[in-house]
mmCIF file of C-alpha atoms and ligand atoms in Angstrom:
data_model
loop_
_atom_site.group_PDB
_atom_site.id
_atom_site.type_symbol
_atom_site.label_atom_id
_atom_site.label_comp_id
_atom_site.label_asym_id
_atom_site.label_seq_id
_atom_site.Cartn_x
_atom_site.Cartn_y
_atom_site.Cartn_z
ATOM 1 C CA MET A 1492 -0.271 -0.190 0.003
ATOM 2 C CA LYS A 1493 1.586 3.256 -1.037
ATOM 3 C CA THR A 1494 0.704 5.827 1.482
ATOM 4 C CA LEU A 1495 2.365 9.707 1.938
ATOM 5 C CA SER A 1496 5.642 8.331 3.971
ATOM 6 C CA ASP A 1497 6.386 6.756 0.255
ATOM 7 C CA ILE A 1498 6.901 10.005 -1.091
ATOM 8 C CA ASP A 1499 9.023 13.118 -0.320
ATOM 9 C CA PHE A 1500 7.177 16.127 -1.176
ATOM 10 C CA LYS A 1501 9.364 18.902 -0.861
ATOM 11 C CA GLY A 1502 8.788 20.575 -3.885
ATOM 12 C CA LYS A 1503 6.298 19.042 -5.299
ATOM 13 C CA LYS A 1504 2.336 20.075 -5.984
ATOM 14 C CA ALA A 1505 0.297 17.528 -4.179
ATOM 15 C CA LEU A 1506 -3.515 17.086 -6.062
ATOM 16 C CA ILE A 1507 -5.313 15.825 -3.387
ATOM 17 C CA ARG A 1508 -9.009 14.150 -4.073
ATOM 18 C CA VAL A 1509 -10.629 15.079 -0.385
ATOM 19 C CA ASP A 1510 -14.137 14.756 0.731
ATOM 20 C CA PHE A 1511 -15.486 17.873 1.329
ATOM 21 C CA ASN A 1512 -18.622 17.355 0.897
ATOM 22 C CA VAL A 1513 -19.568 19.130 4.584
ATOM 23 C CA PRO A 1514 -23.096 20.781 5.067
ATOM 24 C CA LEU A 1515 -23.960 24.131 5.317
ATOM 25 C CA ASP A 1516 -27.069 26.215 7.210
ATOM 26 C CA GLU A 1517 -29.060 28.807 5.044
ATOM 27 C CA ASN A 1518 -26.115 31.699 5.617
ATOM 28 C CA PHE A 1519 -23.833 29.027 3.727
ATOM 29 C CA ASN A 1520 -21.598 28.375 7.377
ATOM 30 C CA VAL A 1521 -20.292 24.814 7.378
ATOM 31 C CA THR A 1522 -22.339 22.928 10.220
ATOM 32 C CA ASP A 1523 -20.092 20.126 10.844
ATOM 33 C CA THR A 1524 -16.367 20.274 10.204
ATOM 34 C CA THR A 1525 -15.765 16.706 10.649
ATOM 35 C CA ARG A 1526 -14.452 15.755 7.051
ATOM 36 C CA ILE A 1527 -12.175 18.977 6.698
ATOM 37 C CA ASP A 1528 -11.051 18.306 10.420
ATOM 38 C CA ALA A 1529 -10.016 14.073 8.835
ATOM 39 C CA ALA A 1530 -8.163 16.057 5.913
ATOM 40 C CA LYS A 1531 -5.780 17.553 7.880
ATOM 41 C CA PRO A 1532 -3.157 15.370 8.973
ATOM 42 C CA THR A 1533 -2.638 14.920 5.094
ATOM 43 C CA ILE A 1534 -2.317 18.475 4.160
ATOM 44 C CA ASP A 1535 0.120 19.094 7.238
ATOM 45 C CA LYS A 1536 2.217 16.168 6.051
ATOM 46 C CA ILE A 1537 2.895 17.591 2.761
ATOM 47 C CA LEU A 1538 3.102 20.723 3.690
ATOM 48 C CA ASN A 1539 5.357 20.125 6.490
ATOM 49 C CA ASP A 1540 7.448 18.072 4.046
ATOM 50 C CA GLY A 1541 8.008 21.392 2.191
ATOM 51 C CA GLY A 1542 5.425 20.754 -0.625
ATOM 52 C CA SER A 1543 2.059 22.692 -1.956
ATOM 53 C CA VAL A 1544 -1.285 21.353 -1.643
ATOM 54 C CA ILE A 1545 -3.974 21.355 -4.474
ATOM 55 C CA LEU A 1546 -7.445 20.236 -2.992
ATOM 56 C CA MET A 1547 -10.352 18.994 -5.418
ATOM 57 C CA SER A 1548 -13.768 17.921 -3.890
ATOM 58 C CA HIS A 1549 -17.064 17.967 -4.681
ATOM 59 C CA LEU A 1550 -20.064 19.337 -2.424
ATOM 60 C CA GLY A 1551 -23.651 18.089 -3.175
ATOM 61 C CA ARG A 1552 -25.322 17.089 -5.973
ATOM 62 C CA PRO A 1553 -25.259 20.080 -8.369
ATOM 63 C CA LYS A 1554 -26.305 20.535 -11.858
ATOM 64 C CA GLY A 1555 -24.552 22.288 -13.760
ATOM 65 C CA VAL A 1556 -23.134 25.427 -12.169
ATOM 66 C CA GLU A 1557 -25.178 26.333 -8.865
ATOM 67 C CA GLU A 1558 -23.902 28.922 -6.493
ATOM 68 C CA LYS A 1559 -25.291 27.558 -3.455
ATOM 69 C CA TYR A 1560 -23.169 24.509 -4.344
ATOM 70 C CA SER A 1561 -19.622 26.684 -4.577
ATOM 71 C CA LEU A 1562 -17.074 25.586 -2.697
ATOM 72 C CA LYS A 1563 -16.282 29.300 -2.075
ATOM 73 C CA HIS A 1564 -18.733 29.221 0.799
ATOM 74 C CA ILE A 1565 -15.738 26.707 2.725
ATOM 75 C CA VAL A 1566 -12.839 28.463 1.993
ATOM 76 C CA ALA A 1567 -13.073 30.969 5.366
ATOM 77 C CA LYS A 1568 -13.465 27.752 7.769
ATOM 78 C CA THR A 1569 -11.225 25.968 5.651
ATOM 79 C CA SER A 1570 -8.407 28.232 6.259
ATOM 80 C CA GLU A 1571 -9.233 28.179 9.937
ATOM 81 C CA ILE A 1572 -8.898 24.441 10.398
ATOM 82 C CA LEU A 1573 -5.183 24.616 8.432
ATOM 83 C CA GLY A 1574 -4.133 27.422 10.157
ATOM 84 C CA LYS A 1575 -2.737 29.065 6.492
ATOM 85 C CA ASP A 1576 -4.588 31.255 3.568
ATOM 86 C CA VAL A 1577 -6.421 29.122 1.077
ATOM 87 C CA LYS A 1578 -6.532 30.535 -2.276
ATOM 88 C CA PHE A 1579 -9.116 30.074 -4.539
ATOM 89 C CA VAL A 1580 -10.472 28.972 -8.270
ATOM 90 C CA THR A 1581 -13.666 29.050 -9.392
ATOM 91 C CA ASN A 1582 -13.359 26.774 -11.958
ATOM 92 C CA CYS A 1583 -11.236 23.379 -11.210
ATOM 93 C CA VAL A 1584 -9.400 22.798 -14.400
ATOM 94 C CA GLY A 1585 -8.920 25.546 -17.789
ATOM 95 C CA ASP A 1586 -6.521 28.366 -17.643
ATOM 96 C CA GLU A 1587 -7.113 30.511 -14.444
ATOM 97 C CA ALA A 1588 -6.837 26.576 -12.395
ATOM 98 C CA GLU A 1589 -3.683 26.017 -14.455
ATOM 99 C CA LYS A 1590 -2.099 29.440 -13.643
ATOM 100 C CA ALA A 1591 -2.829 29.584 -9.844
ATOM 101 C CA ALA A 1592 -1.681 26.085 -9.881
ATOM 102 C CA ALA A 1593 1.895 26.903 -11.577
ATOM 103 C CA ASN A 1594 1.863 29.832 -9.399
ATOM 104 C CA LEU A 1595 1.874 27.996 -6.164
ATOM 105 C CA GLN A 1596 4.775 28.423 -3.712
ATOM 106 C CA PRO A 1597 5.902 25.508 -1.155
ATOM 107 C CA GLY A 1598 3.412 25.585 2.231
ATOM 108 C CA GLU A 1599 0.831 27.118 0.386
ATOM 109 C CA ILE A 1600 -3.011 25.650 -0.510
ATOM 110 C CA LEU A 1601 -4.907 26.046 -3.845
ATOM 111 C CA LEU A 1602 -9.015 24.512 -3.533
ATOM 112 C CA LEU A 1603 -10.313 24.154 -6.303
ATOM 113 C CA GLU A 1604 -14.284 24.726 -7.172
ATOM 114 C CA ASN A 1605 -16.810 22.096 -7.168
ATOM 115 C CA LEU A 1606 -15.707 19.015 -9.258
ATOM 116 C CA ARG A 1607 -19.634 18.368 -10.228
ATOM 117 C CA PHE A 1608 -19.871 21.737 -11.766
ATOM 118 C CA HIS A 1609 -18.792 19.437 -14.710
ATOM 119 C CA GLU A 1610 -20.724 16.674 -15.884
ATOM 120 C CA GLU A 1611 -17.115 15.182 -16.877
ATOM 121 C CA GLU A 1612 -16.790 14.266 -13.044
ATOM 122 C CA GLU A 1613 -19.176 11.738 -12.498
ATOM 123 C CA ALA A 1614 -19.127 10.493 -16.085
ATOM 124 C CA GLY A 1615 -15.757 9.169 -14.924
ATOM 125 C CA ASP A 1616 -14.617 11.222 -18.240
ATOM 126 C CA ASP A 1617 -10.800 10.669 -19.381
ATOM 127 C CA ALA A 1618 -10.258 14.350 -20.933
ATOM 128 C CA PHE A 1619 -11.308 15.928 -17.498
ATOM 129 C CA ALA A 1620 -8.528 13.304 -15.582
ATOM 130 C CA GLN A 1621 -5.954 14.227 -17.541
ATOM 131 C CA LYS A 1622 -7.008 18.235 -17.525
ATOM 132 C CA LEU A 1623 -7.216 17.285 -13.756
ATOM 133 C CA ALA A 1624 -4.110 15.686 -13.373
ATOM 134 C CA LYS A 1625 -1.574 18.653 -14.967
ATOM 135 C CA LEU A 1626 -2.381 20.900 -12.504
ATOM 136 C CA GLY A 1627 -0.256 18.682 -9.837
ATOM 137 C CA ASP A 1628 3.016 16.287 -9.517
ATOM 138 C CA VAL A 1629 1.478 13.860 -7.354
ATOM 139 C CA TYR A 1630 -1.821 12.293 -7.154
ATOM 140 C CA VAL A 1631 -3.041 11.653 -3.422
ATOM 141 C CA ASN A 1632 -6.616 10.026 -2.742
ATOM 142 C CA ASP A 1633 -8.035 10.890 0.894
ATOM 143 C CA ALA A 1634 -11.675 10.503 -0.154
ATOM 144 C CA PHE A 1635 -12.829 7.750 1.932
ATOM 145 C CA GLY A 1636 -16.781 8.957 1.190
ATOM 146 C CA THR A 1637 -16.633 8.577 -2.255
ATOM 147 C CA ALA A 1638 -13.813 5.327 -3.317
ATOM 148 C CA HIS A 1639 -16.490 3.582 -4.373
ATOM 149 C CA ARG A 1640 -17.468 5.728 -7.427
ATOM 150 C CA ALA A 1641 -14.866 5.519 -10.422
ATOM 151 C CA HIS A 1642 -15.647 9.430 -11.101
ATOM 152 C CA ALA A 1643 -12.795 11.302 -12.997
ATOM 153 C CA SER A 1644 -11.350 12.133 -9.685
ATOM 154 C CA THR A 1645 -11.376 9.630 -7.440
ATOM 155 C CA THR A 1646 -10.138 7.360 -9.878
ATOM 156 C CA ILE A 1647 -9.849 7.789 -13.599
ATOM 157 C CA VAL A 1648 -7.212 10.416 -12.795
ATOM 158 C CA ALA A 1649 -4.754 7.811 -11.283
ATOM 159 C CA LYS A 1650 -3.608 6.698 -14.778
ATOM 160 C CA TYR A 1651 -1.866 9.974 -15.344
ATOM 161 C CA PHE A 1652 0.140 9.576 -12.180
ATOM 162 C CA PRO A 1653 2.012 5.836 -12.885
ATOM 163 C CA GLU A 1654 4.911 6.554 -10.466
ATOM 164 C CA ASN A 1655 3.416 9.243 -8.045
ATOM 165 C CA LYS A 1656 -0.206 8.347 -6.868
ATOM 166 C CA VAL A 1657 -0.581 7.640 -2.668
ATOM 167 C CA PHE A 1658 -3.394 6.719 -0.374
ATOM 168 C CA GLY A 1659 -3.788 10.039 1.741
ATOM 169 C CA ALA A 1660 -3.879 9.329 5.480
ATOM 170 C CA LEU A 1661 -7.207 9.033 6.023
ATOM 171 C CA LEU A 1662 -8.240 6.700 3.274
ATOM 172 C CA ALA A 1663 -5.063 4.343 4.513
ATOM 173 C CA LYS A 1664 -6.508 4.293 8.011
ATOM 174 C CA GLU A 1665 -9.794 3.330 6.502
ATOM 175 C CA ILE A 1666 -8.288 0.650 4.556
ATOM 176 C CA GLU A 1667 -5.884 -0.967 7.839
ATOM 177 C CA SER A 1668 -8.875 -0.834 9.884
ATOM 178 C CA LEU A 1669 -10.925 -3.236 7.576
ATOM 179 C CA ASP A 1670 -8.136 -5.550 6.928
ATOM 180 C CA LYS A 1671 -7.568 -5.374 10.785
ATOM 181 C CA VAL A 1672 -11.532 -6.610 10.743
ATOM 182 C CA LEU A 1673 -11.378 -9.184 7.550
ATOM 183 C CA LYS A 1674 -8.036 -10.114 7.057
ATOM 184 C CA ASN A 1675 -6.044 -9.933 10.042
ATOM 185 C CA SER A 1676 -7.971 -10.307 12.772
ATOM 186 C CA GLU A 1677 -7.318 -11.319 15.826
ATOM 187 C CA LYS A 1678 -10.027 -14.024 17.092
ATOM 188 C CA PRO A 1679 -13.129 -14.674 18.562
ATOM 189 C CA VAL A 1680 -14.159 -12.150 15.636
ATOM 190 C CA THR A 1681 -17.488 -10.807 16.267
ATOM 191 C CA ALA A 1682 -19.280 -8.904 13.469
ATOM 192 C CA VAL A 1683 -22.828 -7.114 14.905
ATOM 193 C CA LEU A 1684 -25.558 -6.379 12.224
ATOM 194 C CA GLY A 1685 -28.561 -4.761 12.607
ATOM 195 C CA GLY A 1686 -30.495 -2.030 10.723
ATOM 196 C CA SER A 1687 -33.983 -2.066 8.975
ATOM 197 C CA LYS A 1688 -34.369 -4.948 6.166
ATOM 198 C CA VAL A 1689 -32.147 -8.295 5.155
ATOM 199 C CA SER A 1690 -32.166 -7.404 1.954
ATOM 200 C CA SER A 1691 -29.699 -4.294 2.204
ATOM 201 C CA LYS A 1692 -27.508 -6.633 4.072
ATOM 202 C CA ILE A 1693 -27.416 -9.652 2.672
ATOM 203 C CA THR A 1694 -24.092 -9.092 0.688
ATOM 204 C CA VAL A 1695 -22.388 -8.016 3.698
ATOM 205 C CA ILE A 1696 -23.768 -11.313 5.544
ATOM 206 C CA GLU A 1697 -22.697 -13.188 2.771
ATOM 207 C CA ASN A 1698 -19.351 -12.070 2.935
ATOM 208 C CA ILE A 1699 -18.688 -12.147 6.552
ATOM 209 C CA LEU A 1700 -19.674 -15.629 7.343
ATOM 210 C CA ASP A 1701 -16.459 -16.556 5.989
ATOM 211 C CA LYS A 1702 -14.473 -14.183 8.646
ATOM 212 C CA VAL A 1703 -16.461 -13.949 12.070
ATOM 213 C CA ASP A 1704 -16.801 -16.458 14.332
ATOM 214 C CA HIS A 1705 -19.854 -14.937 15.881
ATOM 215 C CA LEU A 1706 -22.959 -12.991 14.073
ATOM 216 C CA ILE A 1707 -25.118 -10.780 16.528
ATOM 217 C CA ILE A 1708 -28.211 -10.417 14.143
ATOM 218 C CA GLY A 1709 -30.723 -7.191 15.482
ATOM 219 C CA GLY A 1710 -32.900 -4.586 14.612
ATOM 220 C CA GLY A 1711 -35.980 -4.539 11.975
ATOM 221 C CA MET A 1712 -33.803 -7.709 10.212
ATOM 222 C CA THR A 1713 -34.276 -9.846 13.135
ATOM 223 C CA PHE A 1714 -38.418 -10.410 12.296
ATOM 224 C CA THR A 1715 -37.351 -12.168 9.087
ATOM 225 C CA PHE A 1716 -35.452 -14.677 10.393
ATOM 226 C CA VAL A 1717 -37.928 -15.221 13.321
ATOM 227 C CA LYS A 1718 -40.598 -15.796 11.279
ATOM 228 C CA ALA A 1719 -39.066 -18.357 8.714
ATOM 229 C CA LEU A 1720 -37.915 -20.120 11.959
ATOM 230 C CA GLY A 1721 -41.832 -20.198 12.708
ATOM 231 C CA GLY A 1722 -42.259 -17.612 15.731
ATOM 232 C CA LYS A 1723 -44.817 -14.928 15.808
ATOM 233 C CA ILE A 1724 -44.021 -11.167 15.242
ATOM 234 C CA GLY A 1725 -47.315 -9.406 15.144
ATOM 235 C CA ASP A 1726 -46.835 -6.386 14.061
ATOM 236 C CA SER A 1727 -42.882 -6.056 13.448
ATOM 237 C CA ILE A 1728 -41.357 -5.176 10.068
ATOM 238 C CA CYS A 1729 -40.313 -8.103 7.699
ATOM 239 C CA GLU A 1730 -39.613 -9.159 4.336
ATOM 240 C CA ASP A 1731 -41.569 -11.818 3.671
ATOM 241 C CA ASP A 1732 -39.812 -12.302 0.519
ATOM 242 C CA LYS A 1733 -36.757 -13.118 2.336
ATOM 243 C CA GLN A 1734 -37.725 -15.727 4.318
ATOM 244 C CA GLU A 1735 -36.051 -18.340 2.682
ATOM 245 C CA LEU A 1736 -32.979 -16.353 2.237
ATOM 246 C CA ALA A 1737 -32.563 -16.185 5.911
ATOM 247 C CA LEU A 1738 -33.249 -19.822 6.775
ATOM 248 C CA GLU A 1739 -30.415 -20.352 4.006
ATOM 249 C CA ILE A 1740 -28.012 -17.479 5.815
ATOM 250 C CA LEU A 1741 -28.429 -19.938 9.286
ATOM 251 C CA LYS A 1742 -27.971 -23.326 7.242
ATOM 252 C CA GLN A 1743 -24.493 -21.630 5.989
ATOM 253 C CA ALA A 1744 -23.791 -20.213 9.238
ATOM 254 C CA LYS A 1745 -23.947 -23.290 10.371
ATOM 255 C CA ALA A 1746 -21.878 -25.283 7.928
ATOM 256 C CA LYS A 1747 -19.160 -22.445 8.349
ATOM 257 C CA ASN A 1748 -19.055 -22.731 12.103
ATOM 258 C CA VAL A 1749 -20.341 -19.136 12.434
ATOM 259 C CA GLN A 1750 -22.682 -19.066 15.668
ATOM 260 C CA ILE A 1751 -25.788 -16.153 15.021
ATOM 261 C CA HIS A 1752 -27.308 -14.822 17.909
ATOM 262 C CA LEU A 1753 -30.780 -13.110 17.287
ATOM 263 C CA PRO A 1754 -32.456 -11.316 20.195
ATOM 264 C CA VAL A 1755 -34.767 -13.643 22.506
ATOM 265 C CA ASP A 1756 -36.820 -10.852 23.621
ATOM 266 C CA VAL A 1757 -37.580 -7.566 22.048
ATOM 267 C CA ILE A 1758 -39.433 -4.052 23.293
ATOM 268 C CA ALA A 1759 -42.912 -3.973 21.563
ATOM 269 C CA ALA A 1760 -44.525 -1.582 21.302
ATOM 270 C CA ASP A 1761 -48.257 -1.052 19.581
ATOM 271 C CA GLY A 1762 -47.193 1.599 17.624
ATOM 272 C CA PHE A 1763 -43.989 3.283 15.727
ATOM 273 C CA LYS A 1764 -43.825 5.997 17.740
ATOM 274 C CA ASN A 1765 -41.796 7.094 21.021
ATOM 275 C CA ASP A 1766 -45.064 7.596 22.938
ATOM 276 C CA ALA A 1767 -46.336 4.044 22.137
ATOM 277 C CA ASN A 1768 -47.232 1.993 24.673
ATOM 278 C CA THR A 1769 -44.830 -1.027 25.583
ATOM 279 C CA GLN A 1770 -44.458 -4.214 26.787
ATOM 280 C CA VAL A 1771 -41.230 -7.177 26.831
ATOM 281 C CA VAL A 1772 -42.143 -10.029 24.950
ATOM 282 C CA ASP A 1773 -40.528 -13.024 23.748
ATOM 283 C CA VAL A 1774 -39.449 -12.437 20.169
ATOM 284 C CA ASN A 1775 -41.125 -15.364 18.973
ATOM 285 C CA GLU A 1776 -44.377 -14.346 21.265
ATOM 286 C CA ILE A 1777 -44.957 -10.536 20.293
ATOM 287 C CA PRO A 1778 -48.776 -10.292 19.944
ATOM 288 C CA ASP A 1779 -50.757 -8.800 17.276
ATOM 289 C CA GLY A 1780 -50.745 -5.145 16.968
ATOM 290 C CA TRP A 1781 -47.492 -5.370 18.371
ATOM 291 C CA GLN A 1782 -44.044 -4.612 16.688
ATOM 292 C CA GLY A 1783 -40.414 -5.159 18.078
ATOM 293 C CA LEU A 1784 -38.778 -1.509 18.447
ATOM 294 C CA ASP A 1785 -35.613 -2.767 20.109
ATOM 295 C CA ALA A 1786 -33.801 -5.800 21.747
ATOM 296 C CA GLY A 1787 -35.017 -6.572 25.018
ATOM 297 C CA PRO A 1788 -32.870 -7.561 28.444
ATOM 298 C CA LYS A 1789 -32.381 -10.972 28.024
ATOM 299 C CA SER A 1790 -30.728 -10.469 24.318
ATOM 300 C CA LEU A 1791 -28.870 -7.324 25.622
ATOM 301 C CA GLU A 1792 -27.191 -9.653 28.347
ATOM 302 C CA ASN A 1793 -26.682 -12.898 25.772
ATOM 303 C CA PHE A 1794 -24.967 -10.034 22.937
ATOM 304 C CA LYS A 1795 -23.192 -8.475 26.275
ATOM 305 C CA LYS A 1796 -21.058 -11.949 26.546
ATOM 306 C CA VAL A 1797 -20.549 -12.493 23.192
ATOM 307 C CA ILE A 1798 -18.909 -8.822 22.822
ATOM 308 C CA LEU A 1799 -16.772 -8.966 25.971
ATOM 309 C CA GLU A 1800 -15.435 -12.338 24.671
ATOM 310 C CA SER A 1801 -14.708 -10.924 21.459
ATOM 311 C CA LYS A 1802 -11.204 -9.662 20.183
ATOM 312 C CA THR A 1803 -12.139 -8.298 16.859
ATOM 313 C CA ILE A 1804 -15.448 -6.414 16.840
ATOM 314 C CA LEU A 1805 -17.287 -4.941 13.703
ATOM 315 C CA TRP A 1806 -20.722 -2.896 14.008
ATOM 316 C CA ASN A 1807 -22.921 -2.074 11.295
ATOM 317 C CA GLY A 1808 -26.418 -0.860 11.465
ATOM 318 C CA PRO A 1809 -28.465 -0.124 15.169
ATOM 319 C CA LEU A 1810 -30.526 -2.957 17.384
ATOM 320 C CA GLY A 1811 -33.299 -0.997 17.338
ATOM 321 C CA VAL A 1812 -35.189 2.040 16.205
ATOM 322 C CA PHE A 1813 -32.466 4.514 17.930
ATOM 323 C CA GLU A 1814 -33.611 8.088 16.347
ATOM 324 C CA MET A 1815 -36.694 7.348 19.062
ATOM 325 C CA GLU A 1816 -35.221 7.832 22.550
ATOM 326 C CA ASN A 1817 -37.835 4.885 23.976
ATOM 327 C CA PHE A 1818 -36.281 2.735 21.345
ATOM 328 C CA ALA A 1819 -32.437 3.606 21.777
ATOM 329 C CA LYS A 1820 -31.465 1.871 24.872
ATOM 330 C CA GLY A 1821 -30.674 -1.210 23.051
ATOM 331 C CA THR A 1822 -28.731 0.596 20.478
ATOM 332 C CA ILE A 1823 -26.532 2.884 23.299
ATOM 333 C CA THR A 1824 -26.743 -0.578 25.607
ATOM 334 C CA LEU A 1825 -24.403 -2.513 22.859
ATOM 335 C CA GLY A 1826 -22.133 0.629 22.031
ATOM 336 C CA GLU A 1827 -21.259 0.356 26.022
ATOM 337 C CA PHE A 1828 -20.106 -3.403 25.346
ATOM 338 C CA ILE A 1829 -17.949 -2.429 22.422
ATOM 339 C CA ALA A 1830 -16.608 0.254 24.613
ATOM 340 C CA GLU A 1831 -16.107 -1.869 27.559
ATOM 341 C CA ALA A 1832 -14.240 -4.737 24.904
ATOM 342 C CA THR A 1833 -12.435 -2.473 23.211
ATOM 343 C CA GLN A 1834 -10.663 -0.925 26.392
ATOM 344 C CA LYS A 1835 -10.004 -4.404 27.505
ATOM 345 C CA GLY A 1836 -8.182 -4.620 24.387
ATOM 346 C CA ALA A 1837 -10.179 -5.330 21.554
ATOM 347 C CA PHE A 1838 -10.175 -4.042 17.855
ATOM 348 C CA SER A 1839 -13.991 -2.061 17.430
ATOM 349 C CA LEU A 1840 -14.605 -1.006 14.021
ATOM 350 C CA VAL A 1841 -17.938 0.995 13.444
ATOM 351 C CA GLY A 1842 -18.943 1.711 10.132
ATOM 352 C CA GLY A 1843 -21.716 2.085 7.547
ATOM 353 C CA GLY A 1844 -24.036 4.646 7.828
ATOM 354 C CA ASP A 1845 -26.811 4.794 11.065
ATOM 355 C CA SER A 1846 -24.351 3.111 13.467
ATOM 356 C CA VAL A 1847 -22.026 5.667 12.598
ATOM 357 C CA SER A 1848 -25.018 8.708 13.513
ATOM 358 C CA ALA A 1849 -25.526 6.755 16.528
ATOM 359 C CA VAL A 1850 -21.940 6.132 17.872
ATOM 360 C CA LYS A 1851 -21.896 10.091 17.512
ATOM 361 C CA GLN A 1852 -25.241 10.838 18.840
ATOM 362 C CA PHE A 1853 -24.820 9.130 21.712
ATOM 363 C CA GLY A 1854 -20.583 10.095 22.592
ATOM 364 C CA LEU A 1855 -19.084 6.405 21.774
ATOM 365 C CA GLU A 1856 -17.459 7.628 18.541
ATOM 366 C CA PRO A 1857 -14.062 8.256 21.314
ATOM 367 C CA LYS A 1858 -14.384 4.707 22.844
ATOM 368 C CA MET A 1859 -14.220 2.945 19.422
ATOM 369 C CA SER A 1860 -11.248 1.957 17.685
ATOM 370 C CA TYR A 1861 -11.770 2.835 14.665
ATOM 371 C CA VAL A 1862 -15.456 4.996 13.332
ATOM 372 C CA SER A 1863 -15.238 4.941 9.514
ATOM 373 C CA THR A 1864 -15.684 8.227 7.958
ATOM 374 C CA GLY A 1865 -17.486 6.302 4.707
ATOM 375 C CA GLY A 1866 -21.149 4.836 4.747
ATOM 376 C CA GLY A 1867 -21.572 3.616 0.822
ATOM 377 C CA ALA A 1868 -17.696 2.905 0.832
ATOM 378 C CA MET A 1869 -17.473 1.041 4.041
ATOM 379 C CA LEU A 1870 -20.811 -0.787 3.197
ATOM 380 C CA GLU A 1871 -18.766 -1.775 -0.156
ATOM 381 C CA MET A 1872 -15.769 -2.751 1.632
ATOM 382 C CA LEU A 1873 -17.894 -5.596 3.887
ATOM 383 C CA GLU A 1874 -20.082 -6.809 0.941
ATOM 384 C CA GLY A 1875 -16.114 -7.473 -0.808
ATOM 385 C CA LYS A 1876 -15.926 -5.461 -3.330
ATOM 386 C CA THR A 1877 -12.368 -3.606 -4.627
ATOM 387 C CA LEU A 1878 -13.543 -0.489 -4.586
ATOM 388 C CA PRO A 1879 -12.181 1.456 -7.642
ATOM 389 C CA GLY A 1880 -11.338 4.574 -6.404
ATOM 390 C CA ILE A 1881 -8.897 2.724 -3.857
ATOM 391 C CA ALA A 1882 -7.696 -0.003 -6.798
ATOM 392 C CA ALA A 1883 -6.754 3.057 -8.787
ATOM 393 C CA ILE A 1884 -3.850 3.796 -6.666
ATOM 394 C CA GLN A 1885 -2.533 -0.043 -6.025
ATOM 395 C CA GLU A 1886 -2.515 -0.914 -10.123
HETATM 396 P P1 LIG B 1288 -30.223 0.210 7.810
HETATM 397 O O1 LIG B 1288 -30.038 1.435 7.299
HETATM 398 O O2 LIG B 1288 -30.914 -1.017 7.413
HETATM 399 O O3 LIG B 1288 -28.872 0.407 8.550
HETATM 400 O O4 LIG B 1288 -31.314 0.955 9.072
HETATM 401 C C1 LIG B 1288 -31.162 1.861 9.845
HETATM 402 C C2 LIG B 1288 -32.890 2.041 10.661
HETATM 403 O O5 LIG B 1288 -33.282 0.347 10.814
HETATM 404 C C3 LIG B 1288 -32.648 3.358 11.236
HETATM 405 O O6 LIG B 1288 -33.052 4.236 11.317
HETATM 406 C C4 LIG B 1288 -33.559 2.418 12.438
HETATM 407 O O7 LIG B 1288 -34.756 2.929 12.742
HETATM 408 C C5 LIG B 1288 -34.286 0.991 11.508
HETATM 409 N N1 LIG B 1288 -34.593 -0.180 12.989
HETATM 410 C C6 LIG B 1288 -33.974 -0.688 13.553
HETATM 411 N N2 LIG B 1288 -34.628 -1.395 14.542
HETATM 412 C C7 LIG B 1288 -35.724 -1.434 13.580
HETATM 413 C C8 LIG B 1288 -36.965 -1.930 14.057
HETATM 414 N N3 LIG B 1288 -36.977 -3.116 15.134
HETATM 415 N N4 LIG B 1288 -38.149 -1.876 12.913
HETATM 416 C C9 LIG B 1288 -38.439 -0.741 12.637
HETATM 417 N N5 LIG B 1288 -37.090 -0.201 12.314
HETATM 418 C C10 LIG B 1288 -36.273 -0.468 12.311
#
């Protein structure tokens, strides 16, 4: 894996694909700087080496040039975070960008306008990628969130830097963390998969059955399994057409010696709302008119044992409808178990969308070994796919 330490950036111009797709409020203030903060180590390292940096990113999903998606709105915040002046050009390719890049001195930072103002970006257009490539001497990809897209700036551009393309610090960390879970993992390895549907996680389940010792299944997915096994699930969420698949997964798990742990009890509610009436019931005995919205206390006790014995833990998807306070306990408690296991030396990776928001919301982020920055990209890696943005650097 070629990383920043493989290149001496002194006197070089690094063209860095970052993910500065940050949320803005109605006055165009950045409301969450996580992604800019996350790119800082890579930028600092290159500047400290005596290089200069050209930052390129997308923002939102503009149709052509749309002022509200201009990266000019984030110049001040980026400058504040990096502690340096940030120059800006109003087009990511063409004369203005080329001139600004050519004049860039060691230690200086240039931010290019939104890549997606050109439809060639998402189309993965070769000529457009070549124009971007003209701007720098070294290509650095540090945008994990878009690494699963074969766009001009994330993938195609890399071929114009056959000897000078590397992973940025953030992307390298994502790859290393996933490798620690799926390749060089210390046993026992446990995956916790939650969320709403079996159908959106099926490829992940199939891929990780080869890598884990324990699989904890929670969240809305539970009920497709429980119904397939003959349990009564009341009005709980269920994908009837996936029942056979659920049984097939259980069969495969058995053949692969993977222990599956399903909830044994649930917090059932008489409506899909926070102030619904609730009762704790056996997962197989949910009355009609009631639906399981969170894991129950016995389930959490069982999960605790598995988690605390694990040396490697992967968590994707909440155990209940954590957006509603009364059904967040399972997800919070699971997060606390994982935090405890991590403190005792286990490696824990949280990735893929909603579990990341849950971990952040409940203040558990610092207690996990690594929290992934890319939802879709992490899911595709868990599915065992090679991401085009990663392959392009490795080729
Ligand atoms: P996913 O995007 O597939 O990871 O699913 C995340 C969503 O699953 C969250 O919005 C949760 O509210 C939802 N969820 C978790 N458990 C349940 C459940 N028992 N019933 C309905 N939705 C659930």
